[in-house]
Structure formats: C-alpha cells, structure tokens
Coordinates of C-alpha atoms in Angstrom, one line a residue:
Chain A
X180 CA 0.0 0.0 0.0
X181 CA 2.8 2.4 1.0
X182 CA 4.5 1.3 -2.1
X183 CA 1.6 2.1 -4.4
X184 CA 1.2 5.6 -2.7
X185 CA 4.9 6.3 -3.0
X186 CA 4.9 5.2 -6.6
X187 CA 1.9 7.4 -7.3
X188 CA 3.5 10.5 -5.9
X189 CA 6.8 9.9 -7.7
X190 CA 4.9 9.3 -11.0
X191 CA 2.9 12.4 -10.6
X192 CA 6.0 14.4 -10.2
X193 CA 7.4 12.8 -13.3
X194 CA 4.3 13.7 -15.2
X195 CA 4.7 17.3 -14.2
X196 CA 8.2 17.3 -15.5
X197 CA 6.8 17.2 -19.0
X198 CA 6.3 20.7 -20.3
X199 CA 3.8 19.7 -23.0
X200 CA 1.7 18.1 -20.4
X201 CA 1.6 21.2 -18.2
X202 CA 0.8 23.5 -21.1
X203 CA -2.1 21.5 -22.4
X204 CA -3.7 20.6 -19.0
X205 CA -3.1 23.6 -16.8
X206 CA -2.0 26.7 -18.9
X207 CA -4.4 26.2 -21.8
X208 CA -7.7 25.9 -19.8
X209 CA -6.6 28.8 -17.6
X210 CA -6.0 31.0 -20.5
X211 CA -9.2 29.9 -22.2
X212 CA -11.2 30.7 -19.1
X213 CA -9.7 34.1 -18.8
X214 CA -10.3 34.8 -22.5
X215 CA -13.9 33.5 -22.7
X216 CA -14.9 35.1 -19.4
X217 CA -13.7 38.5 -20.6
X218 CA -15.6 38.0 -23.9
X219 CA -18.8 36.6 -22.6
X220 CA -18.7 37.1 -18.8
X221 CA -21.2 40.0 -18.9
X222 CA -23.9 38.0 -20.7
X223 CA -26.1 37.2 -17.7
X224 CA -26.8 33.6 -16.9
X225 CA -26.7 30.2 -18.6
X226 CA -28.5 27.2 -17.1
X227 CA -29.3 28.8 -13.8
X228 CA -25.8 30.1 -13.0
X229 CA -23.8 33.2 -14.2
X230 CA -22.0 32.8 -17.5
X231 CA -18.7 33.4 -15.7
X232 CA -19.4 30.5 -13.2
X233 CA -20.6 28.4 -16.1
X234 CA -17.3 29.0 -18.0
X235 CA -15.3 28.4 -14.9
X236 CA -16.8 25.0 -14.3
X237 CA -16.5 24.1 -18.0
X238 CA -12.8 25.1 -18.2
X239 CA -12.0 23.3 -14.9
X240 CA -13.6 20.2 -16.4
X241 CA -11.8 20.7 -19.7
X242 CA -8.4 21.0 -18.0
X243 CA -9.1 18.1 -15.7
X244 CA -10.2 15.8 -18.6
X245 CA -7.1 16.8 -20.5
X246 CA -4.8 16.0 -17.5
X247 CA -6.6 12.7 -16.8
X248 CA -6.6 11.4 -20.4
X249 CA -3.0 12.6 -21.2
X250 CA -1.6 11.2 -18.0
X251 CA -3.1 7.8 -18.6
X252 CA -2.0 7.8 -22.2
X253 CA 1.6 8.1 -21.0
X254 CA 1.3 4.3 -20.3
X255 CA 2.0 4.0 -24.0
X256 CA 5.4 5.7 -23.5
X257 CA 6.2 3.3 -20.7
X258 CA 5.2 0.3 -22.9
X259 CA 7.2 1.5 -25.9
X260 CA 10.3 2.2 -23.9
X261 CA 10.0 -1.2 -22.2
X262 CA 9.7 0.6 -18.8
X263 CA 6.6 -1.4 -17.9
X264 CA 8.6 -4.6 -18.5
X265 CA 11.1 -3.3 -16.0
X266 CA 8.2 -2.5 -13.6
X267 CA 7.1 -6.1 -13.8
X268 CA 10.4 -6.9 -12.1
X269 CA 9.4 -5.1 -9.0
X270 CA 7.1 -6.0 -6.1
X271 CA 4.3 -3.8 -7.7
X272 CA 1.5 -6.1 -8.9
X273 CA -0.2 -5.4 -12.3
X274 CA -3.3 -4.4 -10.4
X275 CA -1.4 -2.0 -8.2
X276 CA 0.2 -0.6 -11.3
X277 CA -3.2 0.2 -12.8
X278 CA -4.6 1.6 -9.6
X279 CA -1.4 3.8 -9.2
X280 CA -1.7 5.0 -12.7
X281 CA -5.4 5.9 -12.3
X282 CA -4.5 7.7 -9.0
X283 CA -1.7 9.6 -10.8
X284 CA -4.2 10.8 -13.4
X285 CA -6.6 11.9 -10.7
X286 CA -3.7 13.7 -8.9
X287 CA -2.4 15.6 -11.9
X288 CA -5.9 16.7 -12.7
X289 CA -6.2 18.7 -9.5
X290 CA -4.1 21.7 -10.4
X291 CA -6.3 22.5 -13.5
X292 CA -9.4 22.5 -11.3
X293 CA -7.9 24.5 -8.5
X294 CA -6.2 27.1 -10.7
X295 CA -9.3 27.8 -12.8
X296 CA -11.4 28.1 -9.7
X297 CA -8.8 30.5 -8.2
X298 CA -8.8 32.5 -11.3
X299 CA -12.6 32.7 -11.2
X300 CA -12.6 33.8 -7.6
X301 CA -9.7 36.3 -7.7
X302 CA -9.9 37.8 -11.2
X303 CA -13.5 37.3 -12.2
X304 CA -15.3 37.9 -8.9
X305 CA -17.1 34.6 -8.6
X306 CA -18.4 34.5 -5.0
X307 CA -19.6 31.2 -3.5
X308 CA -19.8 29.9 0.1
X309 CA -16.6 27.9 1.0
X310 CA -18.5 24.6 1.2
X311 CA -19.9 25.2 -2.3
X312 CA -16.4 25.8 -3.7
X313 CA -15.2 22.6 -2.0
X314 CA -18.1 20.5 -3.1
X315 CA -18.1 21.8 -6.7
X316 CA -14.3 21.1 -6.9
X317 CA -14.8 17.6 -5.4
X318 CA -17.7 16.8 -7.6
X319 CA -15.8 17.8 -10.8
X320 CA -12.8 15.9 -9.6
X321 CA -14.7 12.7 -8.9
X322 CA -16.4 13.1 -12.3
X323 CA -12.9 12.7 -13.8
X324 CA -12.7 9.0 -12.8
X325 CA -14.0 7.6 -16.1
X326 CA -11.5 9.9 -18.0
X327 CA -8.6 8.6 -15.9
X328 CA -9.7 5.0 -16.9
X329 CA -10.2 6.2 -20.6
X330 CA -6.6 7.5 -20.6
X331 CA -5.2 4.2 -19.4
X332 CA -7.2 2.3 -22.1
X333 CA -5.9 4.6 -24.8
X334 CA -2.4 4.2 -23.5
X335 CA -2.6 0.4 -23.5
X336 CA -3.9 0.3 -27.1
X337 CA -1.1 1.4 -29.3
X338 CA 2.3 2.9 -29.9
X339 CA 3.2 6.4 -28.7
X340 CA 2.8 7.8 -32.3
X341 CA -0.6 6.3 -32.6
X342 CA -1.7 7.2 -29.1
X343 CA -0.9 10.9 -29.2
X344 CA -3.3 12.0 -32.0
X345 CA -6.0 9.7 -30.6
X346 CA -5.6 11.3 -27.2
X347 CA -5.9 14.8 -28.6
X348 CA -8.9 13.8 -30.8
X349 CA -10.7 12.2 -27.9
X350 CA -9.8 15.0 -25.5
X351 CA -10.9 17.9 -27.8
X352 CA -13.8 15.9 -29.3
X353 CA -15.2 15.0 -25.9
X354 CA -14.8 18.6 -24.7
X355 CA -16.6 20.1 -27.6
X356 CA -19.4 17.5 -28.0
X357 CA -19.9 17.5 -24.3
X358 CA -20.6 21.2 -24.3
X359 CA -17.5 22.4 -22.4
X360 CA -16.5 24.9 -25.1
X361 CA -20.0 26.0 -26.2
X362 CA -23.2 25.3 -24.2
X363 CA -25.3 22.4 -25.5
X364 CA -28.2 24.8 -25.6
X365 CA -26.6 26.0 -28.9
X366 CA -26.4 22.5 -30.3
X367 CA -28.7 20.9 -32.9
X368 CA -31.1 18.3 -31.5
X369 CA -28.9 15.5 -32.9
X370 CA -25.7 16.8 -31.2
X371 CA -27.7 17.5 -28.1
X372 CA -28.5 13.8 -28.1
X373 CA -24.9 12.9 -28.6
X374 CA -23.9 15.1 -25.7
X375 CA -26.3 13.3 -23.4
X376 CA -24.4 10.0 -23.7
X377 CA -20.9 11.5 -23.1
X378 CA -19.2 11.6 -19.8
X379 CA -17.9 15.1 -20.7
X380 CA -21.4 16.5 -20.7
X381 CA -22.3 14.9 -17.4
X382 CA -19.2 16.0 -15.6
X383 CA -20.1 19.6 -16.6
X384 CA -23.7 19.0 -15.4
X385 CA -22.4 17.7 -12.1
X386 CA -20.2 20.8 -11.6
X387 CA -22.9 23.2 -12.6
X388 CA -25.7 21.6 -10.5
X389 CA -23.5 21.3 -7.4
X390 CA -22.4 24.9 -7.8
X391 CA -26.0 26.0 -8.1
X392 CA -26.7 24.1 -4.9
X393 CA -29.1 21.5 -6.6
X394 CA -27.0 18.4 -5.7
X395 CA -25.7 15.7 -8.0
X396 CA -28.1 14.6 -10.7
X397 CA -28.7 10.8 -10.6
X398 CA -28.5 10.5 -14.4
X399 CA -25.0 11.9 -14.2
X400 CA -23.9 9.3 -11.7
X401 CA -25.4 6.6 -13.8
X402 CA -23.7 7.7 -17.1
X403 CA -20.3 8.3 -15.4
X404 CA -20.4 5.0 -13.6
X405 CA -21.4 3.1 -16.8
X406 CA -18.4 4.7 -18.7
X407 CA -16.1 3.8 -15.8
X408 CA -17.2 0.2 -15.7
X409 CA -17.2 -0.3 -19.4
X410 CA -13.8 1.2 -19.9
X411 CA -12.4 -0.7 -16.9
X412 CA -13.4 -4.0 -18.5
X413 CA -11.7 -3.0 -21.8
X414 CA -8.7 -1.7 -19.9
X415 CA -8.1 -4.9 -17.9
X416 CA -8.2 -6.9 -21.1
X417 CA -5.8 -4.7 -23.0
X418 CA -3.3 -4.4 -20.1
X419 CA -3.1 -8.2 -19.8
X420 CA -1.5 -8.5 -23.2
X421 CA 0.8 -5.4 -22.9
X422 CA 3.6 -7.1 -20.9
X423 CA 4.7 -9.6 -23.4
X424 CA 7.6 -9.0 -25.7
X425 CA 5.7 -9.6 -28.9
Chain B
X1010 CA 17.6 -24.6 7.0
X1011 CA 15.1 -22.9 4.8
X1012 CA 14.2 -24.7 1.6
X1013 CA 15.2 -21.8 -0.5
X1014 CA 18.8 -21.9 0.9
X1015 CA 19.5 -25.2 -0.7
X1016 CA 17.4 -24.8 -3.8
X1017 CA 19.2 -24.0 -7.1
X1018 CA 19.3 -20.3 -8.0
X1019 CA 17.7 -21.2 -11.3
X1020 CA 16.0 -24.4 -12.4
X1021 CA 14.4 -24.4 -15.9
X1022 CA 12.7 -27.6 -16.9
X1023 CA 11.5 -28.4 -20.4
X1024 CA 10.9 -24.7 -21.3
X1025 CA 9.2 -24.3 -24.7
X1026 CA 7.8 -21.2 -26.4
X1027 CA 6.5 -20.4 -29.8
X1028 CA 5.5 -17.1 -31.2
X1029 CA 3.1 -17.9 -34.0
X1030 CA 5.1 -20.0 -36.5
X1031 CA 8.4 -19.2 -34.8
X1032 CA 9.5 -21.9 -32.4
X1033 CA 11.8 -19.7 -30.3
X1034 CA 12.7 -22.0 -27.4
X1035 CA 12.6 -25.8 -27.7
X1036 CA 12.9 -27.7 -24.5
X1037 CA 15.5 -25.8 -22.5
X1038 CA 16.6 -27.5 -19.3
X1039 CA 19.1 -25.6 -17.1
X1040 CA 20.1 -25.6 -13.5
X1041 CA 22.3 -22.9 -12.0
X1042 CA 23.7 -23.3 -8.5
X1043 CA 23.9 -20.3 -6.2
X1044 CA 27.1 -18.4 -6.8
X1045 CA 27.6 -19.6 -10.3
X1046 CA 28.4 -17.1 -13.1
X1047 CA 26.8 -18.4 -16.2
X1048 CA 26.9 -17.0 -19.8
X1049 CA 24.2 -17.6 -22.3
X1050 CA 26.0 -17.6 -25.6
X1051 CA 24.3 -17.5 -28.9
X1052 CA 23.6 -15.4 -31.9
X1053 CA 20.4 -13.3 -32.5
X1054 CA 17.3 -15.5 -32.6
X1055 CA 19.0 -18.3 -30.7
X1056 CA 16.4 -18.0 -28.0
X1057 CA 18.4 -16.2 -25.3
X1058 CA 16.1 -13.3 -24.7
X1059 CA 12.9 -15.5 -24.8
X1060 CA 14.5 -17.9 -22.3
X1061 CA 15.4 -14.9 -20.1
X1062 CA 11.9 -13.5 -20.4
X1063 CA 10.5 -16.8 -19.2
X1064 CA 13.0 -17.1 -16.5
X1065 CA 12.0 -13.7 -15.2
X1066 CA 8.3 -14.4 -15.5
X1067 CA 7.8 -11.7 -18.2
X1068 CA 6.7 -14.3 -20.7
X1069 CA 4.6 -17.4 -19.9
X1070 CA 6.1 -20.6 -21.3
X1071 CA 3.9 -22.8 -23.5
X1072 CA 5.4 -25.8 -21.7
X1073 CA 7.9 -26.3 -18.9
X1074 CA 8.5 -24.7 -15.5
X1075 CA 10.7 -22.0 -14.0
X1076 CA 11.9 -22.1 -10.4
X1077 CA 14.1 -19.4 -8.9
X1078 CA 15.5 -20.3 -5.4
X1079 CA 12.8 -23.0 -5.2
X1080 CA 9.9 -20.6 -5.8
X1081 CA 8.2 -19.4 -8.9
X1082 CA 9.6 -16.4 -10.7
X1083 CA 7.1 -13.9 -9.5
X1084 CA 7.6 -14.8 -5.9
X1085 CA 11.4 -14.5 -6.3
X1086 CA 10.9 -11.1 -8.0
X1087 CA 8.5 -9.8 -5.3
X1088 CA 10.9 -11.0 -2.6
X1089 CA 13.7 -8.9 -4.1
X1090 CA 15.9 -11.9 -4.9
X1091 CA 16.1 -11.1 -8.7
X1092 CA 17.5 -8.1 -10.5
X1093 CA 17.5 -7.8 -14.2
X1094 CA 19.0 -5.7 -16.9
X1095 CA 16.7 -5.9 -19.8
X1096 CA 17.9 -5.6 -23.4
X1097 CA 16.5 -2.4 -24.6
X1098 CA 14.7 0.8 -23.6
X1099 CA 13.5 0.5 -20.1
X1100 CA 14.3 4.1 -19.2
X1101 CA 11.5 6.5 -18.4
X1102 CA 11.8 9.8 -20.2
X1103 CA 11.5 13.3 -18.4
X1104 CA 13.4 12.2 -15.3
X1105 CA 17.0 12.4 -14.0
X1106 CA 18.9 9.2 -13.3
X1107 CA 18.5 9.8 -9.6
X1108 CA 14.7 10.3 -9.9
X1109 CA 14.4 7.2 -12.0
X1110 CA 16.3 5.1 -9.4
X1111 CA 14.3 6.7 -6.6
X1112 CA 11.0 5.7 -8.3
X1113 CA 12.2 2.2 -9.0
X1114 CA 13.5 1.7 -5.5
X1115 CA 10.1 2.8 -4.1
X1116 CA 8.7 -0.4 -5.7
X1117 CA 10.9 -2.8 -3.8
X1118 CA 10.5 -4.1 -0.3
X1119 CA 14.1 -3.6 0.9
X1120 CA 16.0 -1.8 -1.8
X1121 CA 19.6 -0.5 -1.7
X1122 CA 19.7 3.2 -1.0
X1123 CA 19.9 5.3 -4.2
X1124 CA 23.3 6.6 -3.2
X1125 CA 24.6 3.0 -2.8
X1126 CA 23.1 1.9 -6.1
X1127 CA 24.7 4.9 -7.9
X1128 CA 28.0 4.1 -6.4
X1129 CA 27.9 0.3 -7.1
X1130 CA 27.0 0.9 -10.7
X1131 CA 29.7 3.6 -11.0
X1132 CA 27.3 6.3 -12.2
X1133 CA 27.3 8.8 -9.3
X1134 CA 28.6 11.4 -11.8
X1135 CA 25.5 11.2 -14.0
X1136 CA 22.9 11.1 -11.2
X1137 CA 21.6 14.6 -12.2
X1138 CA 21.5 13.8 -16.0
X1139 CA 18.1 13.4 -17.7
X1140 CA 17.6 9.9 -19.0
X1141 CA 17.0 11.2 -22.5
X1142 CA 20.5 12.9 -22.5
X1143 CA 22.5 9.7 -21.8
X1144 CA 24.8 8.1 -24.3
X1145 CA 24.2 4.5 -25.2
X1146 CA 26.9 3.2 -22.8
X1147 CA 25.7 5.4 -20.0
X1148 CA 22.1 4.2 -20.5
X1149 CA 23.4 0.7 -20.2
X1150 CA 25.0 1.4 -16.9
X1151 CA 21.8 3.0 -15.6
X1152 CA 20.0 -0.2 -16.6
X1153 CA 22.6 -2.1 -14.7
X1154 CA 21.9 0.2 -11.7
X1155 CA 18.2 -0.7 -12.0
X1156 CA 19.2 -4.4 -11.8
X1157 CA 21.1 -3.7 -8.6
X1158 CA 18.3 -1.8 -6.8
X1159 CA 16.7 -4.9 -5.1
X1160 CA 20.2 -6.0 -4.0
X1161 CA 19.4 -9.3 -5.6
X1162 CA 20.8 -12.8 -5.1
X1163 CA 20.4 -13.5 -8.8
X1164 CA 21.4 -10.9 -11.4
X1165 CA 20.1 -11.5 -14.9
X1166 CA 21.6 -9.4 -17.7
X1167 CA 20.4 -9.5 -21.3
X1168 CA 23.3 -8.5 -23.5
X1169 CA 24.6 -6.0 -21.0
X1170 CA 27.5 -4.7 -23.0
X1171 CA 25.7 -3.7 -26.2
X1172 CA 26.4 0.0 -27.0
X1173 CA 29.3 0.2 -24.6
X1174 CA 32.7 1.3 -25.8
X1175 CA 35.8 -0.6 -24.7
X1176 CA 36.5 1.5 -21.7
X1177 CA 33.0 1.5 -20.3
X1178 CA 32.8 -2.2 -21.1
X1179 CA 35.9 -2.8 -19.0
X1180 CA 34.6 -0.8 -16.1
X1181 CA 31.3 -2.6 -16.3
X1182 CA 32.9 -6.0 -16.0
X1183 CA 34.9 -4.8 -13.1
X1184 CA 31.8 -3.8 -11.2
X1185 CA 30.3 -7.1 -12.1
X1186 CA 33.2 -9.0 -10.8
X1187 CA 33.0 -7.1 -7.5
X1188 CA 29.3 -8.1 -7.4
X1189 CA 29.8 -11.8 -8.1
X1190 CA 32.8 -12.1 -5.8
X1191 CA 30.3 -11.7 -2.9
X1192 CA 28.9 -15.1 -3.9
X1193 CA 25.9 -14.0 -5.8
X1194 CA 24.6 -15.7 -8.9
X1195 CA 24.9 -14.0 -12.3
X1196 CA 23.4 -15.1 -15.6
X1197 CA 24.1 -13.0 -18.6
X1198 CA 23.4 -13.3 -22.3
X1199 CA 26.1 -12.4 -24.9
X1200 CA 27.1 -12.7 -28.5
X1201 CA 30.7 -12.8 -27.7
X1202 CA 32.6 -16.0 -26.9
X1203 CA 35.5 -13.9 -25.5
X1204 CA 33.2 -12.1 -23.1
X1205 CA 31.6 -15.4 -22.0
X1206 CA 35.0 -17.0 -21.5
X1207 CA 36.5 -14.1 -19.6
X1208 CA 33.8 -13.6 -17.2
X1209 CA 31.7 -16.7 -16.8
X1210 CA 32.5 -19.9 -14.8
X1211 CA 30.2 -21.7 -17.2
X1212 CA 29.0 -21.1 -20.7
X1213 CA 25.7 -22.4 -22.0
X1214 CA 25.5 -22.2 -25.7
X1215 CA 22.0 -21.7 -27.2
X1216 CA 21.2 -22.2 -30.9
X1217 CA 17.8 -22.4 -32.5
X1218 CA 16.1 -22.6 -29.2
X1219 CA 18.1 -25.4 -27.7
X1220 CA 21.0 -25.8 -25.3
X1221 CA 23.7 -27.2 -27.6
X1222 CA 26.7 -27.1 -25.3
X1223 CA 27.2 -26.4 -21.7
X1224 CA 30.7 -26.3 -20.1
X1225 CA 33.6 -24.1 -19.2
X1226 CA 34.7 -21.3 -21.5
X1227 CA 37.7 -23.4 -22.4
X1228 CA 35.7 -26.4 -23.4
X1229 CA 33.4 -24.2 -25.6
X1230 CA 36.4 -22.6 -27.2
X1231 CA 37.9 -26.1 -27.8
X1232 CA 34.7 -27.1 -29.4
X1233 CA 34.3 -24.2 -31.7
X1234 CA 38.0 -23.5 -32.2
X1235 CA 38.4 -26.7 -34.3
X1236 CA 39.3 -26.9 -37.9
X1237 CA 38.2 -29.6 -40.2
X1238 CA 40.6 -31.3 -42.6
X1239 CA 38.8 -32.8 -45.5
X1240 CA 40.7 -35.5 -47.4
X1241 CA 39.9 -38.2 -50.0
X1242 CA 41.4 -41.6 -49.3
X1243 CA 41.1 -45.2 -50.4
X1244 CA 38.2 -46.3 -48.2
X1245 CA 39.7 -49.8 -47.9
X1246 CA 42.4 -48.7 -45.6
X1247 CA 41.4 -46.0 -43.1
X1248 CA 42.4 -47.6 -39.8
X1249 CA 44.3 -45.3 -37.6
X1250 CA 42.9 -42.0 -38.9
X1251 CA 41.5 -41.2 -35.6
X1252 CA 44.8 -41.7 -33.9
X1253 CA 46.6 -39.2 -36.0
X1254 CA 48.0 -36.3 -33.9
X1255 CA 45.5 -33.5 -33.3
X1256 CA 42.5 -35.4 -34.6
X1257 CA 39.5 -35.6 -32.2
X1258 CA 36.9 -37.1 -34.5
X1259 CA 36.5 -38.7 -37.9
X1260 CA 33.4 -38.6 -40.1
X1261 CA 33.0 -40.3 -43.5
X1262 CA 31.2 -39.2 -46.6
X1263 CA 31.9 -41.9 -49.2
X1264 CA 35.6 -41.6 -50.1
X1265 CA 35.9 -38.3 -48.3
X1266 CA 36.9 -38.1 -44.7
X1267 CA 36.4 -35.2 -42.4
X1268 CA 39.0 -35.0 -39.6
X1269 CA 38.1 -32.7 -36.8
X1270 CA 41.4 -31.3 -35.5
X1271 CA 42.6 -29.3 -32.6
X1272 CA 45.9 -28.6 -34.5
X1273 CA 45.4 -29.0 -38.2
X1274 CA 49.1 -28.3 -39.1
X1275 CA 50.2 -31.2 -37.0
X1276 CA 47.5 -33.4 -38.4
X1277 CA 48.3 -32.6 -42.0
X1278 CA 52.0 -33.3 -41.6
X1279 CA 51.3 -36.7 -40.0
X1280 CA 48.6 -37.4 -42.6
X1281 CA 50.9 -36.8 -45.6
X1282 CA 53.7 -38.8 -44.0
X1283 CA 51.4 -41.7 -43.3
X1284 CA 49.3 -41.7 -46.4
X1285 CA 50.7 -41.4 -49.9
X1286 CA 47.2 -41.7 -51.3
X1287 CA 45.8 -38.6 -49.5
X1288 CA 44.4 -36.1 -52.1
X1289 CA 42.1 -33.2 -52.4
X1290 CA 43.0 -31.9 -49.0
X1291 CA 41.3 -28.8 -47.7
X1292 CA 41.2 -27.1 -44.3
X1293 CA 38.2 -25.2 -43.0
X1294 CA 37.8 -23.4 -39.8
X1295 CA 34.3 -22.9 -38.4
X1296 CA 33.4 -19.5 -37.1
X1297 CA 31.4 -19.3 -34.0
X1298 CA 28.1 -19.1 -35.7
X1299 CA 28.9 -22.1 -38.0
X1300 CA 30.0 -24.0 -35.0
X1301 CA 26.7 -23.3 -33.2
X1302 CA 24.7 -24.3 -36.1
X1303 CA 26.7 -27.4 -36.6
X1304 CA 26.1 -28.3 -33.0
X1305 CA 22.4 -28.0 -33.4
X1306 CA 22.2 -30.4 -36.2
X1307 CA 24.5 -33.5 -36.1
X1308 CA 23.5 -34.5 -39.6
X1309 CA 24.6 -31.3 -41.3
X1310 CA 27.5 -31.8 -43.7
X1311 CA 29.9 -29.6 -41.8
X1312 CA 28.8 -31.0 -38.4
X1313 CA 31.7 -32.6 -36.7
X1314 CA 29.8 -34.5 -34.1
X1315 CA 26.6 -34.3 -32.1
X1316 CA 26.8 -32.7 -28.7
X1317 CA 26.5 -36.1 -27.1
X1318 CA 29.5 -37.4 -28.9
X1319 CA 31.4 -34.3 -28.1
X1320 CA 31.4 -35.2 -24.5
X1321 CA 33.7 -38.1 -25.1
X1322 CA 36.0 -36.7 -27.7
X1323 CA 37.0 -33.2 -26.4
X1324 CA 40.3 -32.8 -24.6
X1325 CA 40.2 -33.5 -20.9
X1326 CA 40.5 -29.9 -19.8
X1327 CA 37.5 -29.1 -22.0
X1328 CA 35.3 -31.9 -21.0
X1329 CA 31.7 -31.0 -21.4
X1330 CA 29.2 -31.4 -18.6

C-alpha cells in the first residue's frame, strides 16, 4: 500500500516534469477561461448560473479531462520504452500498477481545477460559500474517474505515435461535443442527443448543479459510472497482453 | 535450514515457447547453482532473450517450468531476490537518473539506497542527468543500476555490453566481478565468446532454441576452435585416422573423410607422411556461428559430431558437462 502511494506520488512528479503536459492541461484551460470570461462574462446567466461561473466549471472540467486522459496515455510511453517490463520486475503487482496510474491521473488533474477556480474567484469575482467551492471542486474531480480510466485504455492500445493523436482527438472531441466549449443549448437536436451519452457532458452538469446548490443529478452518476465500468473491463483486457515482448 | 537456501538459484525444466510459427525455445533445461556465473552464448534468434523473459516471468512458457530459489519467478521477484538488466529501452523519459532510481526503489521491499546503487553501478557522476540525454553506454550502466536496486541474489543481464565502448565495457565487467565475488549468482546473455569465456564460470550455448553445449569457457572454445581437414582416401584402408595427432573425430562421406582437429598443421604433416594416397585436402575453420549451427544439427554436412559425442572426444580440460 505504502509502495503504491509512493509510486503514485513519484509518478505524478514525473508527469509534471513534461512541459507539453503542463501547457495542455493547466495553462491552456486557464488562458481559455480568462479569454472566454472576458468576452462573454457579462452576458447574464446560462443554465441557472452566471456565465462566468458556467465558463469556470466548463474550463475546470476541460483541463481536468485533458490531464486525466493525457496522464493515462503516458502508459504508451512506458510500454514503448520497455519501462513497464522493468516495472514487472518489482514488487508492484499489475493491479497496483493500474490503480497507481489511475491515481496519478486523478492527482495531476487537481491543479487545473484549483487554478481555474482560483482565477474565477480572484480575477472574475465569482463568489460562493466555502462549502460550495469545495463540493463543486470535489464533484468535478470525482467526475474525472471515467476519464482517468479512458486515458489508461488509450495508453494500453497502441504505440506512442498512434496514441498521441488519438488522445488529442478524444480530449478535444469529448470537450466540444460535451458542451464544455459551447453550451449544449446552442447544439442541434442531434448533437444534443450525442452530448447526453458523453461523460464530458455529465461532468459539466455535475459541476454546474453542485455549484447551483441543486445536488448531484442521478443521471450523471449513472452515465459516469457506466463509462467507468465499461472502460475498466476493456482496460483490464488490453493491459493483460501489454507485458509480453511480442 | 530454509528450503530456498538449498534450492538451485535457477531451475528451468523443459521450457518451450512459440510465437506464431516461430518456435523460439525448444525444450530448455538448465540448473544454475547459487554463486555460479553463467553466460548464455548464442547469436540473434538463438532463444536467449525469450528464455530470459520466461526465467523472469515476463513471458509465460507454452510448456515447462521455472523455479528461482525454489519458488516461482514472480515470488522471487517480489521477494527482491532477482534483479534484471533488460535488453532495450527500459528508461523512463523526463526524469533524471536519480529520480528514475528513486521511483524504481520505491517499488521494492528492501532496496539499496539510491546513493549506494549509484556508487555500485559507478554512475554517481551522471545522477543529475536526464535519462534522455544519456549516451548509449551510460544508459546501459543505468539499466545495470536498476538491476542492482533490489540488492538481488540473482542478477540476470540480457546482452549487457551492447552499445558500450571498450573503456565502459571494462569498467562494467569490473563492477560485475565485484558483485559476483560476494557469492551472488549471475546469468548473462552475450554474442561474444571472449566475453563469456573471460567472465563466466560456465558457458551455456544456445542455438535455434536449444542448449547445444554447456561447459567451461575453455571447453566451448575447444569445441568451436576446431578446424576440419577434408581428405579423400582409399576407403579400404582407413584404420588409424582417428589416432593421427590432433584429430578428435572422424566422419566419413563416401571416399571423403572429415577429420576434426585441434591442431590442423600437426594433423596434415602426419597425414601426408602416413598416407601417400591422400588427395584433395582442404582445411576449413568454423566461425562461432557455424559451430553453433553445426552443434544444433548433427546431420549437417559440416557438423563434426553431435553434442552427445562431443562429451567423449573433447580434450580432458575441455570436458563438457
């Protein structure tokens, strides 16, 4: 247990040593939040909360999703370099490896959420009770679990060259179709339907509802849980074959 | 006494592995006693790496069993009794050598300290270097350091000196000698007979997935250092060919005789003196690869003898086990 925790912390540090990772998962959502909120922040409310708060939740989700997926996809790097073969010569079990990797993804997603929230509070005057800040952050963070698993699945699938564009495509695609860049109220009925089955839509819903004080919608829990379980099954199967030489 | 104290460091029984149509390992049996330094000698595709992967539990054999210190490979790895230097890659990007070793050590139950590992591997000077900035030889030494992290009883090295220049190679073997002098077991794979002979107590030759010879470096050298004198003679009178000086074995193909020699000059002088009818004489020396291939197939034209017969006809100091 101590071993898995140590490994998680050290891996998280390693992940943050990668500049590309930090830019995409922390800097970009922060800049986008500041930009969008200065452009549209005065446009009243959207879905029961102020547009600024809406944008803040969306960009926190966007950054968190990027961090969770990209972190998991780094498994491809470890596979390609043979590092995971080396890891199999340690006391860390394959299950602990996956648990640790998922934990790393969750851990490295925290800065995006915290920094976007701080930017909202400090530079854009978003005012919320302390418990609401905490609960909203926690809800968004827990909503990232299926994305952490999704990253691991992508990372277990192919080579680094194949995984990088897939990661970006899934990350950006999920973010747009889930209404994190533009509200789904502006979507066509078809795209609206698409959004409703995506975890990226429901993580936004969770954040917005908790921020508005209405609690976590059961539908969100159901969809996020279904994605987590489905991806978990796929992930276990792909990981099992990833240790062999050929 | 604990069972694992008396058990062999390595016991492979009937290991067999295919990858699709490629039959990589064909029934390998091997026992290594604690404290032995064993070289796996063979060319690419001989089955060295696959055998090592199965030994370490990285690949599951199709048939056969692996026991390390009397337990299965995974238990020995978890117990920190096995350290391995894998053939390629195996270094995480974006970290320094020290961070890499720290992360790796965190995954062992009772690892060496990072400082100690750096020192033993002789890489204290590159501790702050990023893994991506290492030269090939330096990266190999970092891989060696990873193998030392568990402070293992058995060290397994898959072609450790690839990409090392002469100087680094020498330093590497010096730190290895220091390590094995403490009575620990070492098993390493190599292409080079010289390296195997210089460093190992025992050389196991693999070819086409089989163990084709197993003995001291000297005995393997004697085996592959042979020349073959081919001569055509009247087949009615061939007695005494095998007692010519330097001849270790005689094989016949019709009128043509193949004399396997330890000293072909001596043999030829004696042959010409003894046999006026000797004609069409040629001398061939097998290189290492030819010798290995010959050993795998006793019926091949250039095959001197089968490994079984070699047991009896090699010189005493090179007797095969």
